[in-house]
Short mmCIF file of C-alpha atoms in Angstrom, two decimals:
data_model
loop_
_atom_site.label_atom_id
_atom_site.label_comp_id
_atom_site.label_asym_id
_atom_site.label_seq_id
_atom_site.Cartn_x
_atom_site.Cartn_y
_atom_site.Cartn_z
CA MET A 226 90.06 111.22 70.36
CA ASN A 227 90.12 114.47 72.45
CA ASN A 228 86.45 114.10 72.84
CA TYR A 229 86.83 110.64 74.52
CA LEU A 230 90.14 109.92 75.72
CA ASP A 231 93.68 111.96 75.91
CA ARG A 232 97.46 110.81 75.88
CA ASP A 233 97.10 109.83 79.82
CA ASP A 234 94.21 107.76 79.07
CA LEU A 235 95.23 106.20 76.26
CA LEU A 236 98.57 105.29 78.52
CA LEU A 237 96.19 103.96 81.29
CA ILE A 238 94.59 101.50 78.95
CA GLY A 239 97.69 100.43 77.61
CA ASP A 240 98.62 99.71 81.53
CA GLY A 241 95.46 98.05 81.72
CA ALA A 242 96.15 95.41 79.08
CA LEU A 243 100.05 95.17 80.19
CA ILE A 244 99.58 94.85 84.18
CA THR A 245 96.22 92.18 83.47
CA CYS A 246 98.93 90.14 81.65
CA GLY A 247 101.32 89.94 84.26
CA VAL A 248 98.78 89.13 87.23
CA SER A 249 97.43 86.67 84.96
CA ALA A 250 100.45 85.12 83.66
CA MET A 251 101.38 84.62 87.02
CA ALA A 252 97.77 83.08 88.26
CA MET A 253 97.77 80.71 85.30
CA ALA A 254 101.63 79.64 85.89
CA VAL A 255 100.12 78.43 89.34
CA VAL A 256 97.16 76.69 87.94
CA LEU A 257 99.34 74.76 85.30
CA LEU A 258 102.10 74.14 88.22
CA LEU A 259 99.15 72.26 90.31
CA SER A 260 97.71 70.37 87.18
CA GLU A 261 101.28 69.05 86.76
CA VAL A 262 101.34 68.18 90.04
CA LEU A 263 98.20 66.24 90.50
CA SER A 264 98.54 65.10 86.67
CA ALA A 265 98.92 61.67 87.44
CA GLN A 266 95.21 61.76 88.56
CA SER A 267 92.03 60.73 85.82
CA GLU A 268 90.34 63.75 86.09
CA VAL A 269 91.00 67.34 87.47
CA PRO A 270 89.72 67.72 90.57
CA VAL A 271 86.86 70.33 91.13
CA TRP A 272 88.49 72.49 93.58
CA LEU A 273 91.94 72.94 91.04
CA GLN A 274 88.68 73.95 88.53
CA THR A 275 87.20 76.68 90.63
CA VAL A 276 90.82 77.52 91.54
CA SER A 277 91.53 77.34 87.60
CA SER A 278 88.52 80.04 86.62
CA THR A 279 88.74 82.12 90.05
CA ALA A 280 92.49 83.05 88.36
CA PHE A 281 91.20 83.57 84.90
CA PHE A 282 88.51 86.11 86.05
CA GLY A 283 90.08 87.38 89.07
CA SER A 284 93.21 88.47 86.89
CA ALA A 285 90.70 90.13 84.76
CA LEU A 286 89.49 92.26 87.56
CA ALA A 287 92.76 92.77 89.41
CA GLY A 288 94.56 94.18 86.44
CA PRO A 289 92.62 97.02 85.89
CA VAL A 290 92.51 98.06 89.30
CA LEU A 291 95.72 97.90 89.74
CA ALA A 292 96.50 99.95 86.73
CA TRP A 293 93.75 102.36 88.08
CA LEU A 294 94.98 102.59 91.48
CA ALA A 295 99.10 102.67 90.48
CA SER A 296 98.13 105.63 87.74
CA LYS A 297 96.64 107.86 91.15
CA ARG A 298 93.01 107.89 90.36
CA LYS A 299 90.96 107.25 92.93
CA ILE A 300 87.87 104.47 92.51
CA THR A 301 84.63 106.33 92.42
CA ALA A 302 80.76 105.48 91.85
CA LEU A 303 81.58 107.45 88.41
CA VAL A 304 84.56 104.94 87.85
CA VAL A 305 82.03 101.54 88.87
CA LEU A 306 79.48 102.87 86.15
CA GLY A 307 82.10 103.47 83.89
CA ALA A 308 83.40 99.43 84.49
CA VAL A 309 79.63 98.60 83.65
CA LEU A 310 80.65 100.42 79.97
CA GLY A 311 83.88 98.22 79.47
CA GLY A 312 81.67 95.57 80.17
CA VAL A 313 79.88 96.12 77.21
CA LEU A 314 83.31 97.29 75.35
CA ILE A 315 84.16 93.91 76.34
CA VAL A 316 81.36 92.13 74.38
CA VAL A 317 82.11 94.45 71.23
CA SER A 318 85.94 93.68 71.03
CA PHE A 319 85.38 90.06 71.69
CA ALA A 320 82.41 89.86 69.02
CA ILE A 321 85.42 91.99 66.66
CA LEU A 322 88.02 89.55 67.68
CA ALA A 323 85.78 86.10 67.03
CA ALA A 324 84.80 87.90 63.45
CA LEU A 325 88.57 88.13 62.56
CA THR A 326 89.48 84.68 63.68
CA GLY A 327 86.83 83.71 61.24
CA VAL A 328 88.01 85.73 58.57
CA PHE A 329 91.91 84.51 58.83
CA GLN A 330 90.52 80.95 59.20
CA LEU A 331 89.49 81.02 56.06
CA ALA A 332 92.32 83.35 54.50
CA LEU A 333 94.37 80.00 56.26
CA ARG A 334 92.15 77.53 54.82
CA GLY A 335 94.60 75.99 52.42
CA ILE A 336 96.84 74.91 54.92
CA LYS A 337 96.55 70.92 54.92
CA THR A 338 97.06 70.28 58.36
CA GLU A 339 94.11 70.68 60.61
CA GLY A 340 94.06 73.23 63.82
CA PRO A 341 92.93 76.85 64.87
CA TRP A 342 94.93 78.55 62.23
CA GLY A 343 92.63 81.80 62.26
CA LEU A 344 93.22 82.13 66.21
CA ALA A 345 96.96 81.36 65.65
CA ALA A 346 97.04 84.39 63.47
CA LEU A 347 95.08 86.54 65.66
CA SER A 348 96.95 85.93 68.97
CA VAL A 349 100.11 86.53 66.99
CA LEU A 350 99.06 89.69 66.22
CA ALA A 351 97.62 90.31 69.63
CA LEU A 352 101.42 89.56 70.63
CA ALA A 353 102.69 91.78 68.58
CA GLY A 354 100.52 94.94 69.65
CA LEU A 355 101.09 93.47 73.14
CA ALA A 356 104.68 93.74 72.97
CA PHE A 357 104.50 97.39 71.40
CA VAL A 358 102.13 98.86 73.98
CA ALA A 359 104.99 97.28 76.35
CA VAL A 360 107.91 98.55 74.74
CA ARG A 361 106.24 102.16 74.93
CA LEU A 362 105.25 102.00 78.58
CA ILE A 363 108.34 100.72 79.57
CA ARG A 364 110.35 103.65 78.14
CA ASP A 365 108.05 106.13 79.94
CA ALA A 366 108.72 104.35 82.94
CA LEU A 367 112.37 104.24 82.45
CA ALA A 368 112.23 107.61 81.73
CA ASP A 369 110.14 108.48 84.81
CA ARG A 370 112.60 106.50 87.04
CA ARG A 371 115.48 108.86 86.04
CA LYS A 372 113.59 111.58 87.21
CA PRO A 373 114.82 113.17 90.84
CA GLN A 374 111.12 112.69 92.34
CA PRO A 375 109.30 110.14 89.80
CA GLU A 376 105.60 111.22 89.26
CA HIS A 377 104.23 107.30 88.97
CA PRO A 378 106.66 104.86 90.79
CA THR A 379 104.32 102.03 91.56
CA LEU A 380 103.24 102.17 88.21
CA ASP A 381 107.01 102.41 86.83
CA VAL A 382 107.21 99.17 89.05
CA LEU A 383 104.27 97.51 87.86
CA ARG A 384 105.22 97.98 84.22
CA ILE A 385 108.47 96.73 84.43
CA ALA A 386 107.76 93.45 86.66
CA SER A 387 104.46 92.60 84.30
CA ALA A 388 106.34 93.20 81.32
CA ALA A 389 108.75 90.45 82.56
CA ILE A 390 106.82 88.12 84.08
CA VAL A 391 105.04 88.25 80.57
CA VAL A 392 108.15 87.53 78.70
CA VAL A 393 109.09 84.30 81.14
CA TYR A 394 105.48 82.77 80.95
CA ILE A 395 105.23 82.70 77.47
CA ALA A 396 109.32 81.37 76.96
CA ALA A 397 108.13 79.03 79.46
CA ILE A 398 105.04 77.79 77.63
CA VAL A 399 106.51 77.95 74.48
CA LEU A 400 109.10 75.56 75.64
CA VAL A 401 106.45 72.90 77.17
CA ALA A 402 104.60 72.97 74.15
CA PHE A 403 107.64 71.10 72.07
CA ILE A 404 107.39 68.32 74.42
CA PRO A 405 105.38 65.97 72.68
CA GLY A 406 101.96 65.36 73.66
CA ARG A 407 101.96 68.82 75.04
CA ALA A 408 101.47 71.34 72.62
CA GLU A 409 97.85 71.87 73.45
CA VAL A 410 99.41 74.28 76.26
CA ILE A 411 100.14 77.14 73.95
CA GLU A 412 96.25 77.51 74.93
CA ALA A 413 97.42 79.21 77.86
CA ILE A 414 99.28 82.33 75.83
CA THR A 415 95.62 82.83 74.28
CA PHE A 416 94.00 82.75 77.36
CA MET A 417 96.43 85.37 78.67
CA LEU A 418 95.79 87.65 75.99
CA ILE A 419 92.19 87.14 76.81
CA SER A 420 92.59 88.86 79.82
CA ALA A 421 94.59 91.65 78.49
CA VAL A 422 91.69 92.29 76.31
CA SER A 423 89.34 92.63 78.81
CA GLY A 424 91.64 94.46 81.32
CA ALA A 425 91.89 97.32 78.91
CA CYS A 426 88.30 96.97 77.91
CA LEU A 427 87.65 97.30 81.92
CA VAL A 428 89.90 100.62 82.02
CA ALA A 429 88.74 102.07 78.94
CA GLY A 430 85.28 102.23 79.82
CA PRO A 431 85.82 104.48 83.34
CA ALA A 432 88.40 106.46 81.39
CA MET A 433 86.24 107.64 78.57
CA LEU A 434 83.43 108.43 81.07
CA THR A 435 85.28 110.25 83.15
CA HIS A 436 86.78 111.87 80.55
CA ALA A 437 84.06 112.88 79.19
CA ILE A 438 82.00 114.22 82.30
CA LYS A 439 85.43 116.58 82.76
CA ASN A 440 84.90 117.89 79.35
CA ARG A 441 81.63 118.83 79.86
CA GLN A 442 81.98 121.00 83.28
CA GLN A 443 84.93 122.85 81.49
CA PRO A 444 83.53 126.49 81.25
CA THR A 445 83.11 127.59 77.67
CA LEU A 446 83.99 130.74 75.86
CA ASP A 447 81.02 133.04 75.87
CA ALA A 448 79.28 132.83 72.39
CA GLY A 449 79.81 136.54 71.84
CA VAL A 450 83.18 137.02 72.65
CA ASN A 451 85.16 137.61 70.01
CA PRO A 452 89.08 135.67 70.47
CA THR A 453 90.29 137.93 67.85
#
């Protein structure tokens, strides 16, 4: 991975996923609360649909930007170009995830009850992966906070806050899903995970591009010099 990403880049990609999850969870929580207040109406207002779409796509953009800036990296023309690469990674990632969903659906076709079990299985795996990443990032954040002069205090706060928000959000969604007739609300967790994948990809693109350019600019040893 040294030719494309280093350790800091990998941590940054994890930050992109976790922080985007936190932003997405907050935004969608507001949308869900508004939906509850207006649940007596026969149709969802157009403005609420607009707010919902804005929350979904806005969080997928805001999360990567927050992660990038909190890591003390600048947004340059090269980074913006890298975001285009990130968009390509999103398309590829979702194509792979769609294929995996189909595979899981076929593997679980023996279940008698109907339902999107393939998507559910993939979501559970994604949550496990997110939990692994979150634990790694929080451990790094706590270690940094113990230093006399933390290296990235803002990033530490974002990591811890995002993880806390995601835990509370998932717990609330699961509790609501147990209410009779409200099981469909569990899909909100899947939408949050979709935002996380998008956030990770939008960070990975610029990270890969800037790392590749940096490696090309580094001076190489003269071919005629014997390193021994």
